[in-house]
DNA sequence: ATGGTCGCCGAGCGA
């Protein structure tokens, strides 16, 4: 089974690229972030006719998450207990949708950006991650993948120019500690062994030709529980998907299970 | 330190 995650930065504007990506890599399950669409807009995009069921949460604003699956999709859950937006598919703060696909629990996550250090949104980000961690501790004994845009670069190796980010979000000790807490709980970054750094990124800003100069960040991750991680046979970042006109600012990340 | 580019909609705002 092949699972992927991708911050598409608008599903409607990217739908042709999404379809091409699903076919190119024969993807079974795709977690999407920043879909920027309302749930009622999803059926118009033709994903069902390609054989994918869709679990969706979000609005047409700046977030929105989805799980596409062609290997079955069950037990859909919007958000997690204790989180704003829990249970409401049209809630812009949902930021998480979980579904069981082919026996694996896949959570598509769009971790809050944080905006600026010490901004209320920064503290909300840390709180949100703390609540996710509590929920995720309950899922550790089952095949579970926490996938998506974490908006955290866990190490300096994951930042094209750490000096430039010295006063920015995504790299602060508190954010990195929040990420590390999932690893401490037994979740594993299953992609890094197959795509080691340095200078291996998943996101490049649109301006200043950041992609062409490979000045990016690694902020999109697949964290697997032990029962998930032990089934991983390979992984890669589809860096080429970021190239050319009409690309998202994030590249997809792909993981293979036995 | 600022500005650069996208996508939401049809002005700014968020990333």
Coordinates of C-alpha atoms (C1' of nucleotides) in Angstrom, one line a residue:
Chain A
X1 CA 0.0 0.0 0.0
X2 CA 1.3 3.5 -0.9
X3 CA 0.4 6.5 1.3
X4 CA 1.2 10.1 0.4
X5 CA 0.8 13.5 2.0
X6 CA 0.7 16.8 0.2
X7 CA 0.0 20.4 1.1
X8 CA -1.7 21.3 -2.2
X9 CA -2.3 25.0 -1.5
X10 CA -5.9 24.9 -3.0
X11 CA -7.3 21.6 -4.3
X12 CA -9.4 23.3 -7.0
X13 CA -6.6 25.2 -8.6
X14 CA -4.4 22.1 -8.3
X15 CA -6.8 19.3 -9.3
X16 CA -5.1 18.4 -12.6
X17 CA -1.8 18.1 -10.8
X18 CA -3.4 16.0 -8.0
X19 CA -4.9 13.6 -10.6
X20 CA -1.6 13.3 -12.4
X21 CA 0.2 12.7 -9.2
X22 CA -2.2 9.9 -8.1
X23 CA -1.7 8.2 -11.4
X24 CA 2.0 8.8 -11.8
X25 CA 2.8 7.2 -8.5
X26 CA -0.1 4.7 -8.2
X27 CA -1.1 6.2 -4.8
X28 CA -3.7 4.4 -2.7
X29 CA -4.1 6.9 0.1
X30 CA -3.5 10.7 -0.1
X31 CA -3.7 13.1 2.8
X32 CA -4.1 16.7 1.7
X33 CA -3.7 20.0 3.5
X34 CA -4.6 23.6 2.6
X35 CA -7.3 22.4 0.3
X36 CA -9.0 25.8 0.6
X37 CA -12.4 24.4 -0.5
X38 CA -15.8 23.8 1.1
X39 CA -16.9 20.2 1.5
X40 CA -19.7 20.7 -1.1
X41 CA -17.1 21.7 -3.7
X42 CA -15.3 18.4 -3.5
X43 CA -17.7 16.2 -5.5
X44 CA -17.2 18.6 -8.5
X45 CA -13.5 17.7 -8.7
X46 CA -13.9 14.2 -10.1
X47 CA -11.9 12.3 -7.5
X48 CA -14.7 9.8 -6.9
X49 CA -14.7 8.9 -10.5
X50 CA -11.1 8.0 -10.2
X51 CA -12.0 5.5 -7.5
X52 CA -11.2 7.5 -4.4
X53 CA -13.4 8.0 -1.4
X54 CA -13.0 11.3 0.3
X55 CA -13.0 12.3 4.0
X56 CA -13.1 16.1 4.3
X57 CA -12.9 18.9 6.8
X58 CA -12.5 22.6 6.2
X59 CA -13.6 25.8 4.5
X60 CA -12.5 27.8 1.5
X61 CA -10.2 29.8 3.7
X62 CA -6.6 29.2 4.4
X63 CA -6.8 25.6 5.6
X64 CA -8.8 22.5 4.9
X65 CA -7.7 18.8 5.1
X66 CA -8.7 15.6 3.4
X67 CA -8.0 11.9 3.1
X68 CA -8.5 10.3 -0.3
X69 CA -8.5 6.5 -0.3
X70 CA -9.1 3.8 -2.9
X71 CA -8.6 0.9 -0.4
X72 CA -11.6 1.7 1.7
X73 CA -12.3 4.6 4.1
X74 CA -13.9 4.1 7.5
X75 CA -14.4 5.6 10.9
X76 CA -13.9 9.2 9.7
X77 CA -13.2 11.6 12.5
X78 CA -12.9 15.4 12.2
X79 CA -10.4 16.7 14.6
X80 CA -9.5 15.0 17.9
X81 CA -10.9 15.3 21.4
X82 CA -10.1 18.5 23.2
X83 CA -9.4 20.4 20.0
X84 CA -11.4 23.4 18.7
X85 CA -13.5 22.3 15.8
X86 CA -13.7 18.7 16.9
X87 CA -16.5 17.0 15.1
X88 CA -17.5 19.9 12.8
X89 CA -16.5 19.3 9.2
X90 CA -17.2 22.9 8.3
X91 CA -15.1 24.3 11.1
X92 CA -12.1 26.2 9.8
X93 CA -10.2 25.2 13.0
X94 CA -10.7 21.5 12.3
X95 CA -7.2 21.1 10.9
X96 CA -7.3 17.3 11.3
X97 CA -9.2 14.5 9.7
X98 CA -8.6 10.9 10.5
X99 CA -9.7 7.8 8.6
X100 CA -9.0 4.1 8.6
X101 CA -7.7 3.0 5.1
X102 CA -6.8 -0.6 4.5
X103 CA -6.3 -1.2 8.2
X104 CA -4.1 1.9 8.8
X105 CA -5.3 4.9 10.6
X106 CA -4.2 8.0 8.7
X107 CA -4.5 11.5 10.2
X108 CA -4.1 14.4 7.8
X109 CA -2.8 17.3 9.9
X110 CA -2.4 21.0 9.2
X111 CA -0.5 22.2 12.3
X112 CA -1.2 25.9 13.0
X113 CA 1.4 28.2 11.4
X114 CA 2.1 30.3 14.4
X115 CA 2.7 33.5 12.4
X116 CA 5.2 35.2 14.7
X117 CA 7.0 34.1 17.9
X118 CA 4.9 34.9 20.9
X119 CA 1.9 35.8 18.7
X120 CA -1.4 34.4 20.1
X121 CA -1.3 32.0 17.1
X122 CA 2.1 30.8 18.2
X123 CA 0.8 29.8 21.6
X124 CA -2.3 28.3 20.0
X125 CA 0.1 26.2 17.9
X126 CA 1.9 24.8 20.9
X127 CA -1.4 24.2 22.7
X128 CA -2.8 22.4 19.7
X129 CA 0.3 20.2 19.4
X130 CA 0.0 19.3 23.1
X131 CA -3.6 18.2 22.7
X132 CA -2.7 16.2 19.6
X133 CA 0.1 14.5 21.5
X134 CA -2.3 13.5 24.2
X135 CA -4.7 12.0 21.7
X136 CA -1.9 10.4 19.7
X137 CA -0.6 8.6 22.8
X138 CA -3.8 6.5 22.7
X139 CA -3.2 5.5 19.1
X140 CA 0.4 4.2 19.6
X141 CA -0.4 0.5 19.7
X142 CA -2.3 0.5 16.4
X143 CA -0.9 1.2 12.9
X144 CA -1.2 5.0 12.9
X145 CA 0.3 7.6 10.7
X146 CA 0.4 11.3 11.7
X147 CA 1.0 13.0 8.3
X148 CA 0.9 16.4 6.9
X149 CA 2.3 19.9 7.2
X150 CA 3.7 20.2 10.7
X151 CA 5.0 23.8 10.2
X152 CA 8.1 22.9 12.2
X153 CA 11.6 22.3 10.9
X154 CA 12.9 19.9 13.6
X155 CA 16.6 20.4 13.0
X156 CA 18.9 23.1 11.5
X157 CA 19.5 20.6 8.7
X158 CA 15.9 21.1 7.7
X159 CA 16.3 24.9 7.1
X160 CA 18.2 26.4 4.1
X161 CA 19.6 29.2 6.2
X162 CA 19.2 28.8 10.0
X163 CA 20.6 32.3 10.6
X164 CA 17.8 33.8 8.5
X165 CA 15.3 32.0 10.6
X166 CA 16.8 32.9 14.0
X167 CA 13.8 35.0 15.0
X168 CA 11.1 33.1 13.1
X169 CA 8.6 30.5 14.0
X170 CA 9.1 26.9 12.8
X171 CA 12.5 26.6 14.4
X172 CA 12.1 27.8 18.0
X173 CA 13.1 25.4 20.8
X174 CA 9.5 25.2 22.0
X175 CA 8.2 24.1 18.6
X176 CA 11.0 21.7 18.2
X177 CA 10.4 20.3 21.7
X178 CA 6.7 19.8 20.8
X179 CA 7.7 17.8 17.7
X180 CA 10.3 15.8 19.6
X181 CA 7.6 14.8 22.1
X182 CA 6.0 12.7 19.5
X183 CA 9.3 10.9 18.8
X184 CA 9.7 10.4 22.6
X185 CA 6.3 8.8 22.6
X186 CA 7.5 6.2 20.0
X187 CA 6.4 7.8 16.7
X188 CA 9.0 7.6 14.0
X189 CA 9.9 9.9 11.1
X190 CA 9.7 7.1 8.6
X191 CA 10.8 9.2 5.6
X192 CA 14.1 10.6 6.8
X193 CA 16.1 7.3 6.6
X194 CA 15.0 7.1 2.9
X195 CA 15.6 10.8 2.2
X196 CA 18.4 11.9 4.4
X197 CA 19.6 15.6 4.5
X198 CA 21.1 18.0 4.3
X199 CA 19.4 20.2 1.8
X200 CA 16.4 17.9 1.4
X201 CA 13.3 19.9 1.8
X202 CA 9.5 19.6 1.3
X203 CA 8.6 23.3 1.0
X204 CA 10.0 26.3 -0.9
X205 CA 8.4 29.7 -0.8
X206 CA 7.0 31.0 -4.1
X207 CA 9.1 34.2 -4.2
X208 CA 12.8 34.8 -4.7
X209 CA 13.1 31.6 -6.8
X210 CA 13.5 29.6 -3.6
X211 CA 12.8 26.3 -5.4
X212 CA 15.2 27.0 -8.3
X213 CA 17.9 27.8 -5.8
X214 CA 16.8 24.9 -3.4
X215 CA 16.3 27.3 -0.5
X216 CA 13.6 25.4 1.4
X217 CA 12.4 23.8 4.6
X218 CA 11.6 20.3 5.6
X219 CA 8.3 20.7 7.4
X220 CA 6.1 17.9 6.0
X221 CA 6.4 14.6 7.8
X222 CA 5.0 11.1 8.1
X223 CA 5.3 10.1 11.8
X224 CA 4.4 6.4 12.2
X225 CA 3.5 4.4 15.3
X226 CA 5.7 1.4 15.8
X227 CA 3.2 -1.0 14.2
X228 CA 3.1 1.4 11.2
X229 CA 6.8 2.1 11.0
X230 CA 7.8 -1.6 11.0
X231 CA 5.8 -2.0 7.8
X232 CA 7.5 0.8 5.9
X233 CA 9.6 -0.5 2.9
X234 CA 10.5 2.8 1.3
X235 CA 9.7 6.5 1.0
X236 CA 10.6 9.6 -1.1
X237 CA 9.8 13.2 -1.6
X238 CA 8.4 14.0 -5.0
X239 CA 10.6 17.0 -5.4
X240 CA 9.9 17.4 -9.1
X241 CA 6.2 18.1 -8.4
X242 CA 7.3 21.5 -7.1
X243 CA 8.8 22.5 -10.5
X244 CA 7.2 24.6 -13.2
X245 CA 4.1 26.7 -13.5
X246 CA 1.1 26.0 -11.3
X247 CA 2.9 24.1 -8.6
X248 CA 2.0 24.1 -4.9
X249 CA 4.7 25.5 -2.7
X250 CA 5.0 22.1 -1.0
X251 CA 6.2 18.8 -2.6
X252 CA 4.3 15.5 -1.9
X253 CA 5.8 12.9 0.5
X254 CA 5.3 9.3 -0.4
X255 CA 5.6 6.2 1.9
X256 CA 5.3 2.5 0.9
X257 CA 4.0 -0.2 3.3
X258 CA 4.4 -3.9 2.9
Chain B
dA1 C1' 14.7 45.2 7.8
dT2 C1' 11.8 44.8 3.9
dG3 C1' 9.8 42.6 0.0
dG4 C1' 9.0 39.1 -2.9
dT5 C1' 4.5 35.4 -4.8
dC6 C1' 0.5 32.8 -4.5
dG7 C1' -4.9 31.7 -3.7
dC8 C1' -9.0 32.9 -1.4
dC9 C1' -12.4 36.0 -3.9
dG10 C1' -13.2 40.1 -6.1
dA11 C1' -10.2 43.6 -0.7
dG12 C1' -7.1 42.6 1.9
dC13 C1' -5.4 38.6 4.6
dG14 C1' -2.9 34.5 5.5
dA15 C1' 0.9 31.6 4.2

